[in-house]
Coordinates of C-alpha atoms in Angstrom, one line a residue:
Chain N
X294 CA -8.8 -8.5 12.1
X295 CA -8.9 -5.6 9.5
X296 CA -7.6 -5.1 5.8
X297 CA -5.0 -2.5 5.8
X298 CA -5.2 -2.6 2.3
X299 CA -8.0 -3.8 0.0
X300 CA -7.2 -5.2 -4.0
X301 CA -7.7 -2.0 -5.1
X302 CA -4.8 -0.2 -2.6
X303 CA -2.7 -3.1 -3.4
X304 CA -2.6 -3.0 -7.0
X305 CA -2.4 1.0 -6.9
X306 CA 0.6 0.2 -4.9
X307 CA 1.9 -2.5 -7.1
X308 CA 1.8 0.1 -9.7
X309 CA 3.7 2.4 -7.8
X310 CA 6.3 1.0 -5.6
X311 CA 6.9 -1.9 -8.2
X312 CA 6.7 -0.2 -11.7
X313 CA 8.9 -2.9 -13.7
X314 CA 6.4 -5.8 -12.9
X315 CA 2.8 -4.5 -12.0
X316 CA 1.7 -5.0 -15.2
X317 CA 2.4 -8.9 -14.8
X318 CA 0.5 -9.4 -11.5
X319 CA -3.3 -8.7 -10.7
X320 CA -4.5 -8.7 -7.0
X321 CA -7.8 -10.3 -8.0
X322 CA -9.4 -10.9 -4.2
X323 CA -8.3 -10.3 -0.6
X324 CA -9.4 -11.5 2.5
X325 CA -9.0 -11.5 6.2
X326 CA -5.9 -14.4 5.9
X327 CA -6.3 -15.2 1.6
X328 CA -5.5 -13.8 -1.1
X329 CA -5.5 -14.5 -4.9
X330 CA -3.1 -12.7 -7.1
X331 CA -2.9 -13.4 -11.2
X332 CA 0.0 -13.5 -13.4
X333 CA -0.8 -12.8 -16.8
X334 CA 0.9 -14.5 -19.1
X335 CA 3.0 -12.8 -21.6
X336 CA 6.3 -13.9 -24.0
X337 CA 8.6 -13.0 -21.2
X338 CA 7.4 -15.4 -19.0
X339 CA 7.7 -18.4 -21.1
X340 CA 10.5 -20.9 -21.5
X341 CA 10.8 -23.6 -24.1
X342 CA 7.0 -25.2 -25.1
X343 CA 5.2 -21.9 -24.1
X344 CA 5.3 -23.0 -20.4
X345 CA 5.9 -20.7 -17.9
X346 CA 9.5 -20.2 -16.2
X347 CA 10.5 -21.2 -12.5
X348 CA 11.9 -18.0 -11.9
X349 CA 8.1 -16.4 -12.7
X350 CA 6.3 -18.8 -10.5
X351 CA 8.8 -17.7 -7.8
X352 CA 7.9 -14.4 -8.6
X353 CA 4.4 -15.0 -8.5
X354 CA 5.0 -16.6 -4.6
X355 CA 6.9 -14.3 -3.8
X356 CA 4.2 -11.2 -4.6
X357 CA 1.4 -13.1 -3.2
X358 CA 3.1 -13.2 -0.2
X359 CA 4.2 -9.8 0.1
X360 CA 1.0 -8.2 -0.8
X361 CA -0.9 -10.7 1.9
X362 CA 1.3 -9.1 4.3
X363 CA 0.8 -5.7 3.7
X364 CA -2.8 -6.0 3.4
X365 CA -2.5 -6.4 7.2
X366 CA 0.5 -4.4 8.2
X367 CA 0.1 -1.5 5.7
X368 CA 2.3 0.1 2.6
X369 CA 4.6 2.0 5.6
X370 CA 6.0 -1.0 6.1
X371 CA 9.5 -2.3 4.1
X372 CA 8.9 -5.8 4.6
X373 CA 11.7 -8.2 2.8
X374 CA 12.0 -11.8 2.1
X375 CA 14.4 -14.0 3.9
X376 CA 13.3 -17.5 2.9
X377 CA 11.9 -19.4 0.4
X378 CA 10.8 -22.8 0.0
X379 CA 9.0 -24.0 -3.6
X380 CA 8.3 -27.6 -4.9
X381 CA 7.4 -27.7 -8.9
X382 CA 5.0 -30.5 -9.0
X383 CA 3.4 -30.2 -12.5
X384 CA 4.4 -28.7 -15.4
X385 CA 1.8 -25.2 -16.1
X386 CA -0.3 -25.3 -19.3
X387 CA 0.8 -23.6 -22.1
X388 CA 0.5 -19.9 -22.5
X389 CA -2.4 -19.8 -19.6
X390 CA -2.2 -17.4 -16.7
X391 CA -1.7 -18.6 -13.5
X392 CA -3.5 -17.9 -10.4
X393 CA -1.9 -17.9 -6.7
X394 CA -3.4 -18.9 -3.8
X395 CA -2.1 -17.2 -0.7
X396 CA -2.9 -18.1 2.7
X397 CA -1.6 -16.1 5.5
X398 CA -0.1 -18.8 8.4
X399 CA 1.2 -16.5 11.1
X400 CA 1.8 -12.7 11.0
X401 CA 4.1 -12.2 14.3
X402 CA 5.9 -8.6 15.2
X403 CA 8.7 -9.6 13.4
X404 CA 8.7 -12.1 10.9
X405 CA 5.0 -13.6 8.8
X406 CA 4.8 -16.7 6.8
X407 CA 2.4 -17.7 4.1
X408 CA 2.0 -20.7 1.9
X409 CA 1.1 -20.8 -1.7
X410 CA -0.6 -23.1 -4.3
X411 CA -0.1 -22.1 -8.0
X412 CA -2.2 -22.9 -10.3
X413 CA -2.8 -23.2 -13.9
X414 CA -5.8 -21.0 -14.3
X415 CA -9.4 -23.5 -14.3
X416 CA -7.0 -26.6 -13.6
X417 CA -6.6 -29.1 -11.4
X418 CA -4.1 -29.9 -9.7
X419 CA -1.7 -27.4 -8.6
X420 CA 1.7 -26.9 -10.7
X421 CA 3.6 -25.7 -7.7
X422 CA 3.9 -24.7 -3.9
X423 CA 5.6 -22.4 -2.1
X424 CA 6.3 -21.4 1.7
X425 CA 7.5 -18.1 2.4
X426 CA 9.3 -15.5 5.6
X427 CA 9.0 -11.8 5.4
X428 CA 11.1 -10.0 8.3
X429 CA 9.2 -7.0 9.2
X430 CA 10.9 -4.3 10.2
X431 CA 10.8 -2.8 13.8
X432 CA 8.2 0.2 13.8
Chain K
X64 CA 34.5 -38.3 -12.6
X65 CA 35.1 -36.6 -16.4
X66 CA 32.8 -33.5 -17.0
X67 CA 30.8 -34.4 -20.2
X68 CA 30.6 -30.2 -21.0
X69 CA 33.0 -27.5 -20.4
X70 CA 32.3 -23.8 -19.6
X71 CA 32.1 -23.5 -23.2
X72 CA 29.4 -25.8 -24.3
X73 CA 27.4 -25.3 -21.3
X74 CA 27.2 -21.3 -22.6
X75 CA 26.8 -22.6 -26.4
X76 CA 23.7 -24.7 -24.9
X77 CA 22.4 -21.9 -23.1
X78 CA 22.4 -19.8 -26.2
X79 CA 20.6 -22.3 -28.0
X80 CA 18.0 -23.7 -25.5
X81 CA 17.4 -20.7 -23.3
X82 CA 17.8 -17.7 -25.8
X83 CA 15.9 -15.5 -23.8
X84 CA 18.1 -15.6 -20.5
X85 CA 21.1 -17.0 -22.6
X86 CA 22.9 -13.2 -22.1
X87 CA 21.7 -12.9 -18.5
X88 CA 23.8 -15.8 -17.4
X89 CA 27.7 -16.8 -18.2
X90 CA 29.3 -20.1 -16.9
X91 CA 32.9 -18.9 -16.0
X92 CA 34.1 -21.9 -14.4
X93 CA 33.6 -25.4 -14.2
X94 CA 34.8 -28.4 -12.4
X95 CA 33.9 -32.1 -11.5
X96 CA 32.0 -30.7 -8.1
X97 CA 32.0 -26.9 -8.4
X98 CA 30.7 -24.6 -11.1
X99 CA 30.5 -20.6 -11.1
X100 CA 28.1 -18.8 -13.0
X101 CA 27.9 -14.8 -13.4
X102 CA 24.8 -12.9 -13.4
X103 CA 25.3 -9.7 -16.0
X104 CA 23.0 -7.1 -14.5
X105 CA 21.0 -5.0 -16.3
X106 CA 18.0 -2.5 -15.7
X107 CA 15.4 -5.5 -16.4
X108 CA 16.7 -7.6 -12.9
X109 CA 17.1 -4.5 -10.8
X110 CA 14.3 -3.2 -7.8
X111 CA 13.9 0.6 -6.8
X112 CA 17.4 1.1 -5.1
X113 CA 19.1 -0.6 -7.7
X114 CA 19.4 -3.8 -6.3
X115 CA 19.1 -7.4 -8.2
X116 CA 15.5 -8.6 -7.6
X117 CA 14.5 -11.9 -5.7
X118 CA 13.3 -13.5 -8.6
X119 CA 16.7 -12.6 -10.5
X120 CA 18.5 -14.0 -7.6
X121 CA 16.4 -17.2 -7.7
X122 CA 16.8 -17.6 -11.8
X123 CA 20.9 -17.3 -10.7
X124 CA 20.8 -20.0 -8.7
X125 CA 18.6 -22.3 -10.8
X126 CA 20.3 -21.6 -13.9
X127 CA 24.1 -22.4 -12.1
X128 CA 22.2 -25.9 -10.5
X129 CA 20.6 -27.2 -13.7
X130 CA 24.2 -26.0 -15.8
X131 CA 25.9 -28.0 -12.9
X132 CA 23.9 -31.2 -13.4
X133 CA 24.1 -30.9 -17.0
X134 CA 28.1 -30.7 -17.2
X135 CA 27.9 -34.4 -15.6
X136 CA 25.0 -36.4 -17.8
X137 CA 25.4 -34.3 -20.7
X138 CA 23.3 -32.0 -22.5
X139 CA 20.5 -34.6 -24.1
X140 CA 18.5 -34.7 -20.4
X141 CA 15.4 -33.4 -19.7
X142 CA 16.7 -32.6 -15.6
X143 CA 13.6 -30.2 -14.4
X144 CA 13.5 -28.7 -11.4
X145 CA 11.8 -30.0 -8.6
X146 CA 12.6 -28.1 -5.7
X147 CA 14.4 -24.8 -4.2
X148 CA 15.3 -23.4 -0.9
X149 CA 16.1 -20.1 -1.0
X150 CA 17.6 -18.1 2.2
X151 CA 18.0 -14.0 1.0
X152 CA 20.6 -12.4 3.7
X153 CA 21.7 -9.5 2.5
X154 CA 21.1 -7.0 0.0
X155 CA 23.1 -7.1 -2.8
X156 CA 25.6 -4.2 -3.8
X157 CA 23.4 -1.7 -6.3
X158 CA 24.6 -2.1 -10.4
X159 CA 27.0 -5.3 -9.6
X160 CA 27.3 -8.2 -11.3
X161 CA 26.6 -11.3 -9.3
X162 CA 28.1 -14.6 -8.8
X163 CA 26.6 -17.9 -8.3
X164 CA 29.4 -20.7 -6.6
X165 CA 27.5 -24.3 -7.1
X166 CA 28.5 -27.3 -5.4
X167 CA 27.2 -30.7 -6.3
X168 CA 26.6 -32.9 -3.1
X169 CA 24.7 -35.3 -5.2
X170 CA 24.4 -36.9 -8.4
X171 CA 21.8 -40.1 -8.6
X172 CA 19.8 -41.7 -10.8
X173 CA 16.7 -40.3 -10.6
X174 CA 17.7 -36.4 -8.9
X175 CA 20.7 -34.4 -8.1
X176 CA 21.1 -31.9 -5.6
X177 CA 23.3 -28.4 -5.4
X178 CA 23.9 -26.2 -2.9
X179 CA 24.5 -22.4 -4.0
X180 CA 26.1 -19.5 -2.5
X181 CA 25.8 -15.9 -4.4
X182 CA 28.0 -13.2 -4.1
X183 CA 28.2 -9.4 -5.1
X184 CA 31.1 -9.8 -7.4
X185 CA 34.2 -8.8 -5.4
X186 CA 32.9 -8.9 -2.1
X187 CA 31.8 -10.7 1.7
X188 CA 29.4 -11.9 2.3
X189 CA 27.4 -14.2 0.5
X190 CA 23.6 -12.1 0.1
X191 CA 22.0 -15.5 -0.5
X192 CA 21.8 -19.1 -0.5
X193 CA 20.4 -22.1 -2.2
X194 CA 19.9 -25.2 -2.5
X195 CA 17.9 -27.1 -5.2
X196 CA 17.0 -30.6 -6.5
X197 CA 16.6 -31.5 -10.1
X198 CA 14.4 -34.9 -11.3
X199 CA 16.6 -36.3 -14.3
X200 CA 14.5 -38.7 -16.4
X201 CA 15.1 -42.7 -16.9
X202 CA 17.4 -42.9 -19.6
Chain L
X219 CA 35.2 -11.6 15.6
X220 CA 35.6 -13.6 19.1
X221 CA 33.7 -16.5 20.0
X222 CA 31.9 -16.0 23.2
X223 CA 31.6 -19.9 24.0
X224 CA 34.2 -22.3 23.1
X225 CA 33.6 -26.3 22.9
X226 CA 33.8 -26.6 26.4
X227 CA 31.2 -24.2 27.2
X228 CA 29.2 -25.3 24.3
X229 CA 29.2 -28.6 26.1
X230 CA 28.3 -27.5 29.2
X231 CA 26.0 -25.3 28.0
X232 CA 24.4 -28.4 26.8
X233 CA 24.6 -30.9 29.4
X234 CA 22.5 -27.8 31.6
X235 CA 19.8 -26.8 29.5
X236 CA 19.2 -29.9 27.1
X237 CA 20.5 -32.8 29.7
X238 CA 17.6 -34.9 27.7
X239 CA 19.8 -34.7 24.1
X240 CA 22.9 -33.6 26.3
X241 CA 24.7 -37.3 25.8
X242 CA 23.4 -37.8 22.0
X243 CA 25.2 -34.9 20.7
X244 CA 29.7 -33.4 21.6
X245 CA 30.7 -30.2 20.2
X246 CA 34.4 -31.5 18.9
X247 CA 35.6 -27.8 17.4
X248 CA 34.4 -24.7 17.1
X249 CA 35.8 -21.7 15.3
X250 CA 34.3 -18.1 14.3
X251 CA 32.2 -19.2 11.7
X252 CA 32.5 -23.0 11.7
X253 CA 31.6 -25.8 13.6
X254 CA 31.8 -29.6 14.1
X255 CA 29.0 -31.7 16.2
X256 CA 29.3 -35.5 17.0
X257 CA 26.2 -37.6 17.1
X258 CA 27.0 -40.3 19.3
X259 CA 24.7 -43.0 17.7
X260 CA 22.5 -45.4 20.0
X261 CA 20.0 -47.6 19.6
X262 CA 17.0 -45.1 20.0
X263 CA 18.7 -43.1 17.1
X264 CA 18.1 -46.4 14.5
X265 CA 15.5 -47.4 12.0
X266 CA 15.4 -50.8 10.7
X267 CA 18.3 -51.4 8.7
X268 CA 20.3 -49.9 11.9
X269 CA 20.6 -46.2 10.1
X270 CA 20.0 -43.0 11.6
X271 CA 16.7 -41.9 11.1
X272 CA 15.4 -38.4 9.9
X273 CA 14.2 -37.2 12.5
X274 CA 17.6 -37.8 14.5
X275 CA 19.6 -36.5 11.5
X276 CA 17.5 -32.8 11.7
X277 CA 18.2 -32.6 15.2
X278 CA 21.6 -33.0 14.7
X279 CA 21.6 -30.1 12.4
X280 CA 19.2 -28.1 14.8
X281 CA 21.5 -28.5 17.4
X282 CA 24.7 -28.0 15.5
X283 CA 23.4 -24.6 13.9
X284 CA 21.7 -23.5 16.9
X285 CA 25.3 -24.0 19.1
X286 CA 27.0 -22.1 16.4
X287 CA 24.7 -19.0 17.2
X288 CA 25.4 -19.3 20.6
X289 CA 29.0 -19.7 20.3
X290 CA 29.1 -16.2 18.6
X291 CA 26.0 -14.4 21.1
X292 CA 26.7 -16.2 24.4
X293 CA 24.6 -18.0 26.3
X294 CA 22.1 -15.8 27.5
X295 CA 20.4 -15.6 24.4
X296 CA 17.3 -17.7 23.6
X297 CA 17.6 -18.0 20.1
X298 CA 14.4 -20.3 18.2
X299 CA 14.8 -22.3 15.0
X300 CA 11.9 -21.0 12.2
X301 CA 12.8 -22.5 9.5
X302 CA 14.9 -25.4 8.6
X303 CA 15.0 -27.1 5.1
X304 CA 17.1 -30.4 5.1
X305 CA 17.7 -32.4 2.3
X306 CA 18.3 -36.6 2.8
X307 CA 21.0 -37.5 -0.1
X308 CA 22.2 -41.0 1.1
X309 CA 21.6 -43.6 3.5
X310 CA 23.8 -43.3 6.7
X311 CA 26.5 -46.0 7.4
X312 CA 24.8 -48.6 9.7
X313 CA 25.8 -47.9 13.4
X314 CA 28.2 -45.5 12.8
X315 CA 28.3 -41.8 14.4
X316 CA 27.6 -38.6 12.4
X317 CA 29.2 -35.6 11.9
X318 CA 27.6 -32.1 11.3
X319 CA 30.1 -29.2 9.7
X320 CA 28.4 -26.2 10.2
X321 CA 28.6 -23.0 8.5
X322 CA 27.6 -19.6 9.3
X323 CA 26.3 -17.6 6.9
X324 CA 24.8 -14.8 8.4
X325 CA 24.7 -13.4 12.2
X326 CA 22.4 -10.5 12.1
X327 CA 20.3 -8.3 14.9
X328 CA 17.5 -10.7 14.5
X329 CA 18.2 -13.5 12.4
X330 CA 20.9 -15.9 11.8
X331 CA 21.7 -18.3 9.0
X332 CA 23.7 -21.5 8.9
X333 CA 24.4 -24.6 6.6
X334 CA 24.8 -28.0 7.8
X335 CA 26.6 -31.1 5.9
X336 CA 25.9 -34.3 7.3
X337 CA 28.3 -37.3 7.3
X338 CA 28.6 -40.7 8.7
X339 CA 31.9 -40.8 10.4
X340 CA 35.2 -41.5 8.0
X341 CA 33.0 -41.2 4.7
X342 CA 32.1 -39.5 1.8
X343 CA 29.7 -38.3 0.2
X344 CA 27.8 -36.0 2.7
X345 CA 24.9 -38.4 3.6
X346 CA 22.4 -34.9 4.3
X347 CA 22.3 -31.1 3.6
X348 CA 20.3 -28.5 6.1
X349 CA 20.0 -25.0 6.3
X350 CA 18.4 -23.1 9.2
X351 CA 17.5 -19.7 10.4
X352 CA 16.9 -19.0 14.1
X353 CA 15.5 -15.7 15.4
X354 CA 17.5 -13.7 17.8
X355 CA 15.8 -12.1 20.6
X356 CA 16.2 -8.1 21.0
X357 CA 18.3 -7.8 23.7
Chain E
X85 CA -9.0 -42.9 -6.2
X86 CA -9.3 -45.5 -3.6
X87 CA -6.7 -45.7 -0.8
X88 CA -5.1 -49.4 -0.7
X89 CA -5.1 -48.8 3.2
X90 CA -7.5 -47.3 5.4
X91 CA -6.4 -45.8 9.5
X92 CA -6.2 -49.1 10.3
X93 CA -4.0 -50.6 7.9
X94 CA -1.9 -48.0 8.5
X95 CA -1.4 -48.2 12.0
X96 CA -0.8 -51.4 12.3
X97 CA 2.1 -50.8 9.3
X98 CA 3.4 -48.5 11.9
X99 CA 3.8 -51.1 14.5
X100 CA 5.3 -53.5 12.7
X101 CA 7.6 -51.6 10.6
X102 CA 8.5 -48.8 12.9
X103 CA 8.0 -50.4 16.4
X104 CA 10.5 -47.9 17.6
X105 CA 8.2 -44.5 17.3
X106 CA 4.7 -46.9 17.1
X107 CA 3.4 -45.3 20.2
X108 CA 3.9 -42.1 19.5
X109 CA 1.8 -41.6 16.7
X110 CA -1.8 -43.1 16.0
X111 CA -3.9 -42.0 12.3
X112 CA -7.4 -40.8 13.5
X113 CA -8.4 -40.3 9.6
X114 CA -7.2 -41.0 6.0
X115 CA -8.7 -39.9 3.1
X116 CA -8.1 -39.8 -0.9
X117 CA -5.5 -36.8 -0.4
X118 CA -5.9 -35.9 3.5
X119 CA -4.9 -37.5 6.8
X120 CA -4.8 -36.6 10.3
X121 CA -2.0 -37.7 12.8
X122 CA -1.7 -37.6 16.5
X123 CA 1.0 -37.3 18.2
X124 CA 0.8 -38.8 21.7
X125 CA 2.8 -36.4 24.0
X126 CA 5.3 -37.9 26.7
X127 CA 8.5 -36.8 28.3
X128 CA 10.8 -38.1 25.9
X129 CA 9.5 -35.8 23.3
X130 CA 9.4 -32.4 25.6
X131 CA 11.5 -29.4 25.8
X132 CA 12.3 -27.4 29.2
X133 CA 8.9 -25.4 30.1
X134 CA 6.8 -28.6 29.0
X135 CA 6.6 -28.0 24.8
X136 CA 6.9 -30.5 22.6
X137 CA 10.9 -30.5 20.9
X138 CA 11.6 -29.4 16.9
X139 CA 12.8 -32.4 16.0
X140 CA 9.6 -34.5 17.8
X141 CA 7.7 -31.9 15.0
X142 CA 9.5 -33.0 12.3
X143 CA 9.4 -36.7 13.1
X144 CA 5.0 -35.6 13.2
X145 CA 5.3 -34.2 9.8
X146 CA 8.0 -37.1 8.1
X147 CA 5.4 -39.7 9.5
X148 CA 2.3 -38.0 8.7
X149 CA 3.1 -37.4 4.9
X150 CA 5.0 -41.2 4.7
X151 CA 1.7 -42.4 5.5
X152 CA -0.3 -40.4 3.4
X153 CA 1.7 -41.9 0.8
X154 CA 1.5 -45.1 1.5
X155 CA -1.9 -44.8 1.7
X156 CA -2.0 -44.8 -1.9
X157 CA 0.5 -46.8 -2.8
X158 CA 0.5 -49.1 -0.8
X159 CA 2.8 -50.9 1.8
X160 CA 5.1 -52.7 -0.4
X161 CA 6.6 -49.3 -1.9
X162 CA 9.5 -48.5 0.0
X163 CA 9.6 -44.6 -0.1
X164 CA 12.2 -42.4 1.2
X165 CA 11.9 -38.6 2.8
X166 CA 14.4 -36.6 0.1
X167 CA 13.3 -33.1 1.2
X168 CA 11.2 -31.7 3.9
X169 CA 11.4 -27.6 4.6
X170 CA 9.5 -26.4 7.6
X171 CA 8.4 -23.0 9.9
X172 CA 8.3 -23.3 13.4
X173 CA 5.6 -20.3 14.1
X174 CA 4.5 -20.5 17.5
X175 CA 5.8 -22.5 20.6
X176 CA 3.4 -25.5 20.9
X177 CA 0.8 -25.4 24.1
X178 CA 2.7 -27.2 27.0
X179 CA 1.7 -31.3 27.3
X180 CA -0.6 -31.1 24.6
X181 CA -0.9 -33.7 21.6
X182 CA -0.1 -32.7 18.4
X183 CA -1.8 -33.1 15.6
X184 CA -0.5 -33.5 12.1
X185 CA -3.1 -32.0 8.8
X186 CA -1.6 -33.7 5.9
X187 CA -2.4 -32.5 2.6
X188 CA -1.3 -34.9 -0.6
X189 CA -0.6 -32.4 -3.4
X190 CA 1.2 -34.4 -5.9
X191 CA 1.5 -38.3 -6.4
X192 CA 3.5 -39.2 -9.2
X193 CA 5.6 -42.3 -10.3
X194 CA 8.7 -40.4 -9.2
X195 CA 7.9 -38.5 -6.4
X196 CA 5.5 -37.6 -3.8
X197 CA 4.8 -34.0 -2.2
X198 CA 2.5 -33.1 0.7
X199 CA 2.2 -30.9 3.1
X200 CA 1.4 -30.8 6.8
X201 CA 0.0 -27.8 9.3
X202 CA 1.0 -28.8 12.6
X203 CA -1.7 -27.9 15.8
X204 CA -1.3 -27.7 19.3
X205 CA -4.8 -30.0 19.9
X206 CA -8.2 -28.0 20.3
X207 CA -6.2 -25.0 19.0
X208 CA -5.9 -22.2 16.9
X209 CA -3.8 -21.0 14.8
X210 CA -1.3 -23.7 13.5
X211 CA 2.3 -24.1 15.5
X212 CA 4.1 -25.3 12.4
X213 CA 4.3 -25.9 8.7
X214 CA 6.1 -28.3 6.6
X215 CA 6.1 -29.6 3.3
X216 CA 7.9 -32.9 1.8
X217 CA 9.1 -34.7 -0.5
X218 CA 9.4 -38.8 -1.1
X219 CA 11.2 -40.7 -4.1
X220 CA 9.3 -43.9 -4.8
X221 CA 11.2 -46.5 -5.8
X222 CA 10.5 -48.0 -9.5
X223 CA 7.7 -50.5 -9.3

């Protein structure tokens, strides 16, 4: 099936739509049912030890997700989140940018659901995962 | 069971551990099982429409699960979260502070585990729920 | 808000459409946004150690949020369970039957949102914790 | 790493151990951090219209990462399921086995996490997703 939206539309969009945090996350590849989105890392995102936060690496799932899903249903579309589930396995390097690894599971008429690996960026293994459901609205 | 910090230290430790959220966040309330923590909006949490972000809403609920845990073993453990469910069901009210109401169902050795509703100060009904696990360290 | 099925017609409800799980599980009270599910333990509920096993302790709360939607919608609807976290806090009481106190969070056009505590019967602590979200139909 | 027990080992752990649910589920393949499950449809485990039940998924999930853990550590280590979220995306083909792709993505001293895509056998795309979470006891 088609892109709606390529990394270049999505990031323009980012920009746009979501003003207060594009500059934190890069859409650096998209495919048919993948996509790889960057956070780079700045003092806001840090906690203690110059790791980065759980709220951020939520935020990082939680865009990843989002933009998968539009890639496929378009920017029209006021897709929200309704569920989240995220396991912290591994604390993140410090001060290094992470990198999330979306894959798109199901994209139904109402609801889509993607899973996420995080990682530190050029590390193994992952530092978290997350599972996430976007309600789509009726068209 | 005796709390081991009151509303009072668990602010003065999140003033001194967490100094960069440390004025997002204000215990108001704590008991053996049940703790309530207020989210103090401001521009920096808020999405186009003026509503408190995901990620904001996530940080509310992690912050009240870990201050929770913490009121019970004390503030010298390294608790770390290890897992979140998050269920978003409504959008908060625009500019209003929210409130976090944590429950403690457990309280182990090795992990403890909340549950969270949060509230639109002053109003029905809850626009999310949580529930999270901490890993708390061998003494 | 009215309930559109009480216990009764919960039960029966039951006994026609699941008669497989129909004698495992007795709605014992039902009320606009609450309700309380029996699991009558057996012997193909057990694990060694003669506790209730996981997968017996999710369908209790599958069933017991899923009966609280249909109290509230009516029978007509077929509502499916997409998402269910659970969380496994203590080990059941051997032999004994469980109770699920559900909670409705949310009843919306397409999705609804409950919380289940899980107890062996008589005792504290809650030996499980479950939230669920089933998809409503359009009608 | 090397596993400390291969397919075989580990379904004849199931036998013993879990006699109960023994025939129900059979490992085709184990590897480092990867295993495949089977589940071995019957009536017990069906839904009116023929799919296979929610909870029967779960149980495919719970068993499939338990094993992949064990795999590793060995079948001394008496592990316990502490967290498990999952999607139910698509209904499952009728009187089909299931199979289980388990994914190891953390093995600490602590704690455990996989995950698990669940498919209707010889088909595309996946009917269910879960990820878990086991405490292993202190050595």
């Amino acid at each position: 099936m088609p892109l709606k939206m390529d990394a270049a539309a999505l990031n323009a969009f980012l920009d746009q739509a979501f003003e207060q945090v594009a500059d934190d996350f890069v859409v650096e590849d998209v495919a048919t049912d993948r996509l790889t989105v960057r956070l780079e890392v700045s003092d806001k995102h840090l906690r203690p030890g110059g790791t980065v936060s759980g709220p951020t690496m939520f935020a990082l799932a939680d865009v990843g997700a989002y933009l998968m899903t539009l890639a496929r249903i378009g920017p029209q579309a006021l897709a929200v989140t309704t569920n989240c589930a995220i396991d912290f396995m591994h604390k993140p390097a410090a001060r290094t940018d992470l990198l999330g690894e979306v894959r798109l599971l199901k994209l139904g008429k109402q609801l889509s659901v993607c899973d996420v690996l995080i990682y530190s960026k050029g590390q193994e293994p992952p530092v978290a995962r997350a599972s996430l459901t976007y309600a789509i609205p009726p068209q």
